[in-house]
Coordinates of C-alpha atoms and ligand atoms in Angstrom, one line a residue:
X561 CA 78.8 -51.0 5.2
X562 CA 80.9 -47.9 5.0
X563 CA 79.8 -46.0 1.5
X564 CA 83.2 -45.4 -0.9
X565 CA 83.9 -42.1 -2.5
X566 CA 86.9 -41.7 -5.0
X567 CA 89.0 -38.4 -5.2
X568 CA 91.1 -37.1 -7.8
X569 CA 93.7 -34.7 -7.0
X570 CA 93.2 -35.6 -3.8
X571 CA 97.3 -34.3 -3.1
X572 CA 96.2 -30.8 -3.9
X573 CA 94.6 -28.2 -1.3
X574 CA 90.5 -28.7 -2.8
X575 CA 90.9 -32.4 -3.3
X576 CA 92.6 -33.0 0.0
X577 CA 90.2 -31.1 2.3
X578 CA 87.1 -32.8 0.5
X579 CA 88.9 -35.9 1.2
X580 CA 89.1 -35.4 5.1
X581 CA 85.5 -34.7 5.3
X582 CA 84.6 -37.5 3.1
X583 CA 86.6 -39.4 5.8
X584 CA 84.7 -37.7 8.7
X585 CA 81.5 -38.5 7.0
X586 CA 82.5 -42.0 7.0
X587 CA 83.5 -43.1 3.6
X588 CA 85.9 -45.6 2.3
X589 CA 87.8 -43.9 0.3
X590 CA 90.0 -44.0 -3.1
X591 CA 92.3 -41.3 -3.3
X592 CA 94.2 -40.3 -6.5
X593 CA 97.0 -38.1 -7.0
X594 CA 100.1 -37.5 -9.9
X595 CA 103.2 -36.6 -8.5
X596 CA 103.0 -35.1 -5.2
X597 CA 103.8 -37.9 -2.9
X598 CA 105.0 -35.8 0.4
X599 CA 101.1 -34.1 -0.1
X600 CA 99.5 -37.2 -0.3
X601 CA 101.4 -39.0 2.6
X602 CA 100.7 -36.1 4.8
X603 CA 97.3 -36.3 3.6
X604 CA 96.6 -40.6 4.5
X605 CA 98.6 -39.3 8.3
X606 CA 95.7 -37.3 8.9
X607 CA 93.0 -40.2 7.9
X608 CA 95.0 -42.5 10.0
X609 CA 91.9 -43.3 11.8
X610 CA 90.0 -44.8 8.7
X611 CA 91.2 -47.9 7.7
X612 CA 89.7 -47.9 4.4
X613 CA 91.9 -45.6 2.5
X614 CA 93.6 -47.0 -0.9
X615 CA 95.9 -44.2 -3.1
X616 CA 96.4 -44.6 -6.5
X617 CA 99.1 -42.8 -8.0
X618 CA 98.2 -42.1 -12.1
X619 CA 99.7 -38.9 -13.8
X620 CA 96.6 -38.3 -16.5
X621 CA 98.9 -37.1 -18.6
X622 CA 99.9 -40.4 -19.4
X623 CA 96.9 -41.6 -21.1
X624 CA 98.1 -45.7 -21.7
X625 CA 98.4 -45.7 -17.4
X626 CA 94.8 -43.8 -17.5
X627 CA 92.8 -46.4 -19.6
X628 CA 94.6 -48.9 -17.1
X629 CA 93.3 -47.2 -14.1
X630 CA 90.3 -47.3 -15.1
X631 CA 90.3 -50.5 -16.4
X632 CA 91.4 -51.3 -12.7
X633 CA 88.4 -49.3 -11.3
X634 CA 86.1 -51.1 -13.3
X635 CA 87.1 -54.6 -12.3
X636 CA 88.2 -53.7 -8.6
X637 CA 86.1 -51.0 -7.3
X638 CA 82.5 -51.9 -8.1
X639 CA 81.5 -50.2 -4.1
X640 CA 82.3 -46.1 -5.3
X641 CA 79.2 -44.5 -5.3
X642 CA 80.9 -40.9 -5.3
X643 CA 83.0 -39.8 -7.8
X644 CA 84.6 -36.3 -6.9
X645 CA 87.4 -34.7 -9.6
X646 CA 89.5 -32.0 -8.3
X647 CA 92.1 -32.9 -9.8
X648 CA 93.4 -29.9 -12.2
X649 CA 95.7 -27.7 -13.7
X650 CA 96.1 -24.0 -15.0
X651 CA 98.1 -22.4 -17.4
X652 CA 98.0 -17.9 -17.8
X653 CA 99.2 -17.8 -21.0
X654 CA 98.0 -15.2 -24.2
X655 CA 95.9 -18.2 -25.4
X656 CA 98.0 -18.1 -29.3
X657 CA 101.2 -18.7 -27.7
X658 CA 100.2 -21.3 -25.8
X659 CA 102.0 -24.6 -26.6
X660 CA 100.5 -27.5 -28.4
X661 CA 101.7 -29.8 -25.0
X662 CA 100.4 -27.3 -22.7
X663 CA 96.9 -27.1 -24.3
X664 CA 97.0 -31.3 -24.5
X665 CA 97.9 -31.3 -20.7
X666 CA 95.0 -28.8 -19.9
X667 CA 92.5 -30.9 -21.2
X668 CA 94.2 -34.4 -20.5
X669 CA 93.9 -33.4 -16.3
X670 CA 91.1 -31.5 -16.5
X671 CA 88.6 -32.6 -18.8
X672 CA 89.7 -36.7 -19.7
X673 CA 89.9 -38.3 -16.4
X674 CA 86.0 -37.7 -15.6
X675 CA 85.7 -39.3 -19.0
X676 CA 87.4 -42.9 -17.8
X677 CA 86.5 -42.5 -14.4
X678 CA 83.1 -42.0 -14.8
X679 CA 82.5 -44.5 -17.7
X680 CA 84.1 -47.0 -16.2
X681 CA 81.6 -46.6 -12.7
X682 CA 79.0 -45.3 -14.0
X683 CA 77.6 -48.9 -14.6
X684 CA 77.9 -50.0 -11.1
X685 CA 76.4 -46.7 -10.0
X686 CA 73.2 -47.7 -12.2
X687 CA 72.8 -51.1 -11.0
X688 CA 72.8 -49.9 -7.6
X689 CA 70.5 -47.3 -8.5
X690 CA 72.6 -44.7 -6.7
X691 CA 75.6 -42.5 -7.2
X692 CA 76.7 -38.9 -7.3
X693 CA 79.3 -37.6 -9.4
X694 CA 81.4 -33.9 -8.8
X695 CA 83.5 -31.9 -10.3
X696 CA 85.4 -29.7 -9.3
X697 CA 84.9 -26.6 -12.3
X698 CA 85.7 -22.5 -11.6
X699 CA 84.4 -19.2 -12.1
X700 CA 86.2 -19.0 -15.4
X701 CA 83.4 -22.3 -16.8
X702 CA 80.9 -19.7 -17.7
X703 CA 82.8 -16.4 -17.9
X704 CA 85.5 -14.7 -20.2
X705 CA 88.8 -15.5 -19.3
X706 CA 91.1 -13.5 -20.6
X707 CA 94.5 -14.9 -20.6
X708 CA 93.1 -18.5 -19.2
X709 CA 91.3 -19.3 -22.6
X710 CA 92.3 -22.7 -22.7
X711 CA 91.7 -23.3 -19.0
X712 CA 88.5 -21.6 -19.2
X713 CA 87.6 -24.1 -22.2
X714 CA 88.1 -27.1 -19.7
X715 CA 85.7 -26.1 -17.3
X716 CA 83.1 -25.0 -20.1
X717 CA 83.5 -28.8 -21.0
X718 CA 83.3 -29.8 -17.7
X719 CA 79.8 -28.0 -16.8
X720 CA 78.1 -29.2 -20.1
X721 CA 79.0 -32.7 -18.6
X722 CA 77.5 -32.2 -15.7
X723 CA 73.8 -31.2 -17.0
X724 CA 74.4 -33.5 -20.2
X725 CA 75.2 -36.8 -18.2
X726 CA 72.8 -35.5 -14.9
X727 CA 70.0 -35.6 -18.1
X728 CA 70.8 -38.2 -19.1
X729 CA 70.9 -40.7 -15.5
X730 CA 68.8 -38.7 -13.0
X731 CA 65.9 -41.3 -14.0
X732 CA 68.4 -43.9 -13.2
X733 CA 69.4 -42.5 -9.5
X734 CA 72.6 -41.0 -10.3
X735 CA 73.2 -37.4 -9.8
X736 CA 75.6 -35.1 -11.3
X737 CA 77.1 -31.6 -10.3
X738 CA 79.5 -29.2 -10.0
X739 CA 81.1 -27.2 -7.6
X740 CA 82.7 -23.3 -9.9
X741 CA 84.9 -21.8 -7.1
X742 CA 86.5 -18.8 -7.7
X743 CA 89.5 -17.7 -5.5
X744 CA 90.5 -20.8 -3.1
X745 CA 94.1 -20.7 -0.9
X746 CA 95.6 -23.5 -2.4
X747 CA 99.2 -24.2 -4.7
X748 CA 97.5 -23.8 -8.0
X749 CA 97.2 -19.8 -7.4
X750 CA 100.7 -19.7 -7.6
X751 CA 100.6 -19.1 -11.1
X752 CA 99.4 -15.2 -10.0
X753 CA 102.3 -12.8 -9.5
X754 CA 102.0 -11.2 -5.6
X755 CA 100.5 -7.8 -7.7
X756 CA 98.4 -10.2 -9.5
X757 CA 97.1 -11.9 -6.2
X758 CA 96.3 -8.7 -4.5
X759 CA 94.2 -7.2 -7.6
X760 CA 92.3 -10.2 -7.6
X761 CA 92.2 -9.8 -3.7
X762 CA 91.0 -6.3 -3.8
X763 CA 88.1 -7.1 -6.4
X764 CA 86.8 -10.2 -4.3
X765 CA 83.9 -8.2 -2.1
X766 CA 84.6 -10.2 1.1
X767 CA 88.1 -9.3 0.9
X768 CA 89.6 -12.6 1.0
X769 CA 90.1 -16.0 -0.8
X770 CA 88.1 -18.9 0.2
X771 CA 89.3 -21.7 2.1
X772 CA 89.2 -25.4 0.8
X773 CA 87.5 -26.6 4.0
X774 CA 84.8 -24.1 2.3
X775 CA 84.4 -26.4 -1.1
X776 CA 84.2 -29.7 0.8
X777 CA 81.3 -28.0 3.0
X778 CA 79.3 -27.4 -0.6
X779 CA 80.4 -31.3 -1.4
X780 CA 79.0 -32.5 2.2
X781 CA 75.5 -30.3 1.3
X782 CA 75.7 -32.0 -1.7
X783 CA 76.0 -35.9 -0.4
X784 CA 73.0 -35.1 2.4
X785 CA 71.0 -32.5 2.2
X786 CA 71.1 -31.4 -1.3
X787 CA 69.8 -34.6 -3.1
X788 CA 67.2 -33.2 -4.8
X789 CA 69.5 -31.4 -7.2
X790 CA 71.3 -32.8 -10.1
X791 CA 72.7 -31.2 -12.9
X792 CA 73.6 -27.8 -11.4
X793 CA 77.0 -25.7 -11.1
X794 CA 77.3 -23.7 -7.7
X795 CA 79.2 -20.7 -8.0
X796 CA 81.1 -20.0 -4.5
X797 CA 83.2 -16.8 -4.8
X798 CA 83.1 -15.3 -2.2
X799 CA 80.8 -12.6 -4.0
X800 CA 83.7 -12.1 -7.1
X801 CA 81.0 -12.7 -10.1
X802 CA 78.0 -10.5 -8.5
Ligands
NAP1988 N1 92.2 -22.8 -5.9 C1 91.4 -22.1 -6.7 O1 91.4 -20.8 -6.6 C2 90.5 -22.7 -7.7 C3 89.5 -21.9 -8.3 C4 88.7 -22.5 -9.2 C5 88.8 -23.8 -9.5 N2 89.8 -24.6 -8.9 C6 89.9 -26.0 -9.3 O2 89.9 -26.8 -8.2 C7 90.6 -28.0 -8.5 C8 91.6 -28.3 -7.4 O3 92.6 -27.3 -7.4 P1 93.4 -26.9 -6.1 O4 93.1 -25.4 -5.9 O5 93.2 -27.9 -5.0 O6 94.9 -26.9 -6.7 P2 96.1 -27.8 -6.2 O7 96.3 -27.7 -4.7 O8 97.2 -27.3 -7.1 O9 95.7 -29.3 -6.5 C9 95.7 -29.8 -7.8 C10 95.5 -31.3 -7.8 O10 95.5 -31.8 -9.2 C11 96.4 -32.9 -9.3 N3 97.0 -33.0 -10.6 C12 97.6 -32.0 -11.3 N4 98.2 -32.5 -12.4 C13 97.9 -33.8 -12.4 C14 98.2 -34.9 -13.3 N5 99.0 -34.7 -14.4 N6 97.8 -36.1 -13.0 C15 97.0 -36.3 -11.9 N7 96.7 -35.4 -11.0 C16 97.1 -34.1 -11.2 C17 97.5 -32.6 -8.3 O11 98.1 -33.8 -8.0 P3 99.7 -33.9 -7.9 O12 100.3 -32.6 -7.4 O13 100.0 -35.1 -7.0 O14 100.2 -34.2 -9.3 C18 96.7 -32.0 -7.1 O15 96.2 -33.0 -6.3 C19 91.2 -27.8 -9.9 O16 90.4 -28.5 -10.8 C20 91.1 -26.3 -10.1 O17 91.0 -26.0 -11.4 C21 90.6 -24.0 -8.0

């Protein structure tokens, strides 16, 4: 029986490419999204050849229709044995001016639905004795970001989930990672003026961004080859940190 993986932000440029290959690789999947509906019908067009493919539409920044999703996921969808969040959002902002709702969004799409996802699979995963869990974290978890403070605080967060929870399950079969990407062609570098984008361009040694295709390559390593890892947070960058 086909394997299920759920995907958050699964609308957006990461989320949708890991989703294909998940699809390739063939998995059932769950795909979540907020509010992009055109991105995520184009997306289910293109995984018209799996007929296991359910969308769930849940804007996490309405926290009453999170706990019901999850509530949903822990009931309904006792099968996911991958749990991959890409879902996320970024705000460039001088981190004291920075409203109080932006900061509560930050953390409400990047940080709280791997809380009430995972919590509410995480059981399953341990009776079966298998699951893997990944997130989808950037550069900017480990390193100062000036003018993405807040942003940067989210993917901190994120990466001390990953090797607290993989410490605390790997005896239990369940493996946790992440994937820190630095400069990937998708919506979300919109936020970066054009001189912005061609600064960041020019410091990037290979001299361009990475593609999403290029993420959901490091997800595939991880679901195959790569099970001997837990806890860890690849950098891909395309050499930007060296
Ligand atoms: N691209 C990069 O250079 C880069 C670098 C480092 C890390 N990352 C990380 O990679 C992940 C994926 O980003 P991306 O590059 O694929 O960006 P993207 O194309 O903008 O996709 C973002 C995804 O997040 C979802 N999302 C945003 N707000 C949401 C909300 N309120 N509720 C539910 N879902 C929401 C979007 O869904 P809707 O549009 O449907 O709301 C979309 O599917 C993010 O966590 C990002 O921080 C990206």
């Amino acid at each position: 029986m086909a394997k299920t993986a759920l995907v958050t932000g699964a609308s957006g440029g990461i989320g949708g490419a890991i989703a294909k290959r998940l699809s390739e690789m063939g998995y059932s999947l769950i795909l979540m999204y907020g509010t992009n509906d055109a991105g995520i019908t184009a997306l289910k067009e293109t995984l018209s050849g799996n007929p296991n493919v359910e969308v769930i539409s849940c804007d996490f920044k309405d926290g009453a229709k999170m706990n019901s999703v999850s509530r949903l996921l822990s009931e309904k969808h006792k099968d996911v044995e991958v749990i991959i969040h890409a879902a996320g959002i970024s705000k460039r902002e001088i981190f004291h001016e920075m409203s109080t709702e932006d900061f509560e969004n930050l953390i409400s799409v990047n940080i709280k639905p791997l809380y009430y996802i995972s919590r509410a699979l995480i059981p399953m995963m341990i009776e079966k004795g298998t699951g893997d869990i990944i997130s989808i974290s950037s550069i900017w978890g480990s390193r100062a970001a000036s003018l993405e403070v807040a942003y940067a605080m989210t993917k901190g967060a994120l990466e001390q989930f990953t090797r607290g929870l993989a410490a605390e399950l790997s005896h239990m079969g369940v493996r946790v990672n992440a994937i820190a990407p630095g400069g990937i062609d998708t919506e979300i570098l919109s936020n970066l003026s054009v001189s912005e984008k061609d600064e960041f361009l020019s410091d990037i040694p290979f001299k361009r961004l990475g593609r999403p295709e290029e993420i959901a390559d490091l997800v595939e390593f991880l679901l195959t080859k790569g099970r001997y890892m837990t806890g860890q947070v690849i950098t891909i960058d395309g050499g930007y940190t060296l």
